[in-house]
Tab-separated table of C-alpha atoms in Angstrom:
chain	number	residue	atom	x	y	z
A	18	MET	CA	101.725	86.988	97.047
A	19	GLN	CA	104.590	84.670	97.882
A	20	THR	CA	106.578	87.211	99.888
A	21	VAL	CA	106.126	90.799	100.986
A	22	HIS	CA	109.055	93.000	102.045
A	23	GLU	CA	108.611	96.353	103.775
A	24	ILE	CA	111.162	99.031	104.606
A	25	GLN	CA	110.955	102.691	105.558
A	26	GLN	CA	113.645	105.136	104.509
A	27	GLU	CA	113.872	108.937	104.343
A	28	GLY	CA	110.143	109.433	104.962
A	29	ILE	CA	109.036	106.861	102.359
A	30	ARG	CA	107.546	103.430	103.040
A	31	PHE	CA	108.490	100.824	100.409
A	32	ILE	CA	106.461	97.622	100.015
A	33	ILE	CA	107.559	94.935	97.555
A	34	GLY	CA	105.450	91.868	96.791
A	35	ILE	CA	106.528	88.780	94.860
A	36	PRO	CA	103.610	87.341	92.851
A	37	ASP	CA	102.473	83.726	92.935
A	38	TYR	CA	102.369	81.327	89.993
A	39	PRO	CA	101.428	81.834	87.153
A	40	LEU	CA	101.853	85.644	87.310
A	41	ASN	CA	105.450	85.208	88.446
A	42	LEU	CA	106.268	83.874	84.967
A	43	TRP	CA	106.001	87.462	83.663
A	44	VAL	CA	106.176	89.796	86.676
A	45	ASP	CA	109.236	89.892	88.938
A	46	HIS	CA	107.583	91.999	91.646
A	47	PHE	CA	105.001	94.643	92.491
A	48	PHE	CA	105.894	97.715	94.508
A	49	VAL	CA	104.254	100.558	96.377
A	50	SER	CA	106.103	103.608	97.705
A	51	TYR	CA	104.398	106.379	99.642
A	52	GLY	CA	105.082	109.162	102.114
A	53	ASN	CA	106.597	112.596	102.397
A	54	PRO	CA	110.134	112.421	101.055
A	55	GLY	CA	113.033	113.559	103.170
A	56	PHE	CA	115.178	113.800	100.037
A	57	SER	CA	115.283	116.080	97.004
A	58	GLN	CA	116.524	113.446	94.574
A	59	LYS	CA	116.686	109.644	94.493
A	60	ARG	CA	118.596	107.460	92.035
A	61	VAL	CA	117.024	104.359	90.521
A	62	PHE	CA	119.809	102.079	89.393
A	63	PRO	CA	120.130	100.363	85.990
A	64	ASN	CA	118.360	97.073	85.438
A	65	ASN	CA	117.523	94.596	82.707
A	66	ASN	CA	113.795	94.893	83.208
A	67	VAL	CA	110.864	96.998	82.085
A	68	ASP	CA	108.943	98.804	84.827
A	69	ILE	CA	105.536	100.427	84.836
A	70	PHE	CA	105.168	103.239	87.360
A	71	PHE	CA	101.728	104.588	88.338
A	72	ASN	CA	102.076	108.027	89.910
A	73	LEU	CA	99.242	108.531	92.375
A	74	GLY	CA	100.711	111.588	94.102
A	75	SER	CA	102.381	114.853	93.205
A	76	LEU	CA	104.410	115.485	90.068
A	77	ASN	CA	107.869	113.938	89.994
A	78	LYS	CA	110.696	115.065	87.746
A	79	GLY	CA	112.845	112.387	86.149
A	80	LYS	CA	116.053	112.288	84.140
A	81	LEU	CA	118.273	109.536	82.806
A	82	GLU	CA	121.966	110.090	83.552
A	83	HIS	CA	123.070	110.696	79.946
A	84	ALA	CA	119.860	112.298	78.639
A	85	THR	CA	119.907	115.899	77.462
A	86	HIS	CA	116.441	116.556	78.881
A	87	GLY	CA	114.280	115.148	81.652
A	88	PHE	CA	110.642	114.174	81.814
A	89	ASP	CA	107.652	114.936	84.008
A	90	PHE	CA	106.246	111.903	85.750
A	91	LYS	CA	102.671	112.835	86.562
A	92	ASP	CA	100.644	109.812	85.411
A	93	THR	CA	101.733	106.355	84.269
A	94	VAL	CA	105.186	105.737	82.787
A	95	VAL	CA	106.698	102.716	81.064
A	96	SER	CA	110.394	102.703	81.904
A	97	GLY	CA	112.544	100.607	79.589
A	98	LEU	CA	115.768	98.729	80.215
A	99	ARG	CA	118.317	101.190	81.591
A	100	SER	CA	122.062	101.242	81.020
A	101	SER	CA	122.534	104.124	83.479
A	102	PHE	CA	120.770	105.390	86.563
A	103	MET	CA	117.609	107.478	86.519
A	104	SER	CA	117.135	110.388	88.929
A	105	ILE	CA	113.720	111.083	90.438
A	106	SER	CA	112.984	114.437	92.112
A	107	PRO	CA	109.653	114.602	93.966
A	108	THR	CA	107.749	117.893	94.183
A	109	GLY	CA	105.373	116.926	97.011
A	110	SER	CA	103.749	113.754	98.288
A	111	PHE	CA	105.321	110.595	96.928
A	112	ASP	CA	102.754	107.933	96.055
A	113	ILE	CA	103.868	105.433	93.405
A	114	ALA	CA	102.733	101.906	92.621
A	115	GLY	CA	104.051	99.681	89.894
A	116	MET	CA	105.472	96.456	88.669
A	117	ARG	CA	108.778	95.190	87.347
A	118	PHE	CA	108.501	92.643	84.576
A	119	LYS	CA	110.895	89.754	84.117
A	120	LEU	CA	113.274	90.115	81.182
A	121	SER	CA	110.939	88.461	78.688
A	122	GLY	CA	107.698	89.143	80.585
A	123	PHE	CA	106.932	92.552	79.102
A	124	SER	CA	107.625	91.334	75.556
A	125	SER	CA	105.490	88.231	76.049
A	126	LEU	CA	102.484	90.111	77.419
A	127	PHE	CA	102.513	93.163	75.142
A	128	ASP	CA	104.316	91.875	72.037
A	129	ILE	CA	106.797	94.764	72.215
A	130	PRO	CA	110.506	93.850	72.305
A	131	ALA	CA	111.955	95.459	75.415
A	132	ILE	CA	114.995	96.669	73.446
A	133	GLU	CA	112.703	99.045	71.518
A	134	ILE	CA	112.147	101.111	74.653
A	135	ALA	CA	115.638	100.823	76.163
A	136	ASN	CA	116.778	103.967	78.009
A	137	GLU	CA	113.338	105.539	77.577
A	138	ASN	CA	110.604	106.668	79.947
A	139	LEU	CA	107.407	106.917	77.956
A	140	CYS	CA	103.776	107.676	78.649
A	141	ALA	CA	102.076	104.293	79.124
A	142	TYR	CA	99.306	105.187	76.684
A	143	ASP	CA	101.865	105.931	73.957
A	144	VAL	CA	103.457	102.500	74.414
A	145	LEU	CA	100.509	100.287	75.337
A	146	GLY	CA	97.529	102.157	73.899
A	147	THR	CA	94.256	100.865	75.303
A	148	GLU	CA	96.128	98.015	77.033
A	149	ALA	CA	97.245	100.582	79.628
A	150	ASN	CA	93.627	100.833	80.814
A	151	ARG	CA	93.526	97.082	81.472
A	152	ILE	CA	96.550	97.288	83.762
């Protein structure tokens, strides 16, 4: 890792690591978040990147700002480019690891144009198939 940043906020410890070359050609950063949340809802702001979230703790409820329905985040989720914020509501312990790909990184590695999953949060196995096991 080139750089590691750590902060603690509202009962959650956030660790962000910037990968070294050559992984940094595709992955912007890795992240780990864990603890007992002192909040009932957290907003994740829009970005131009694809994220993969691995839920290692309790169920989390998610919803995109303009979506008519939310989703349960209990395993691994591929979160596409977002044009609005996403709300996350934890139901217990908060233990999430993941990675944010660079704009073309996800497409290059998985041969899936990121625009195809824009404003979506999908089960990783539905998007990546057996590739999800390799991650």
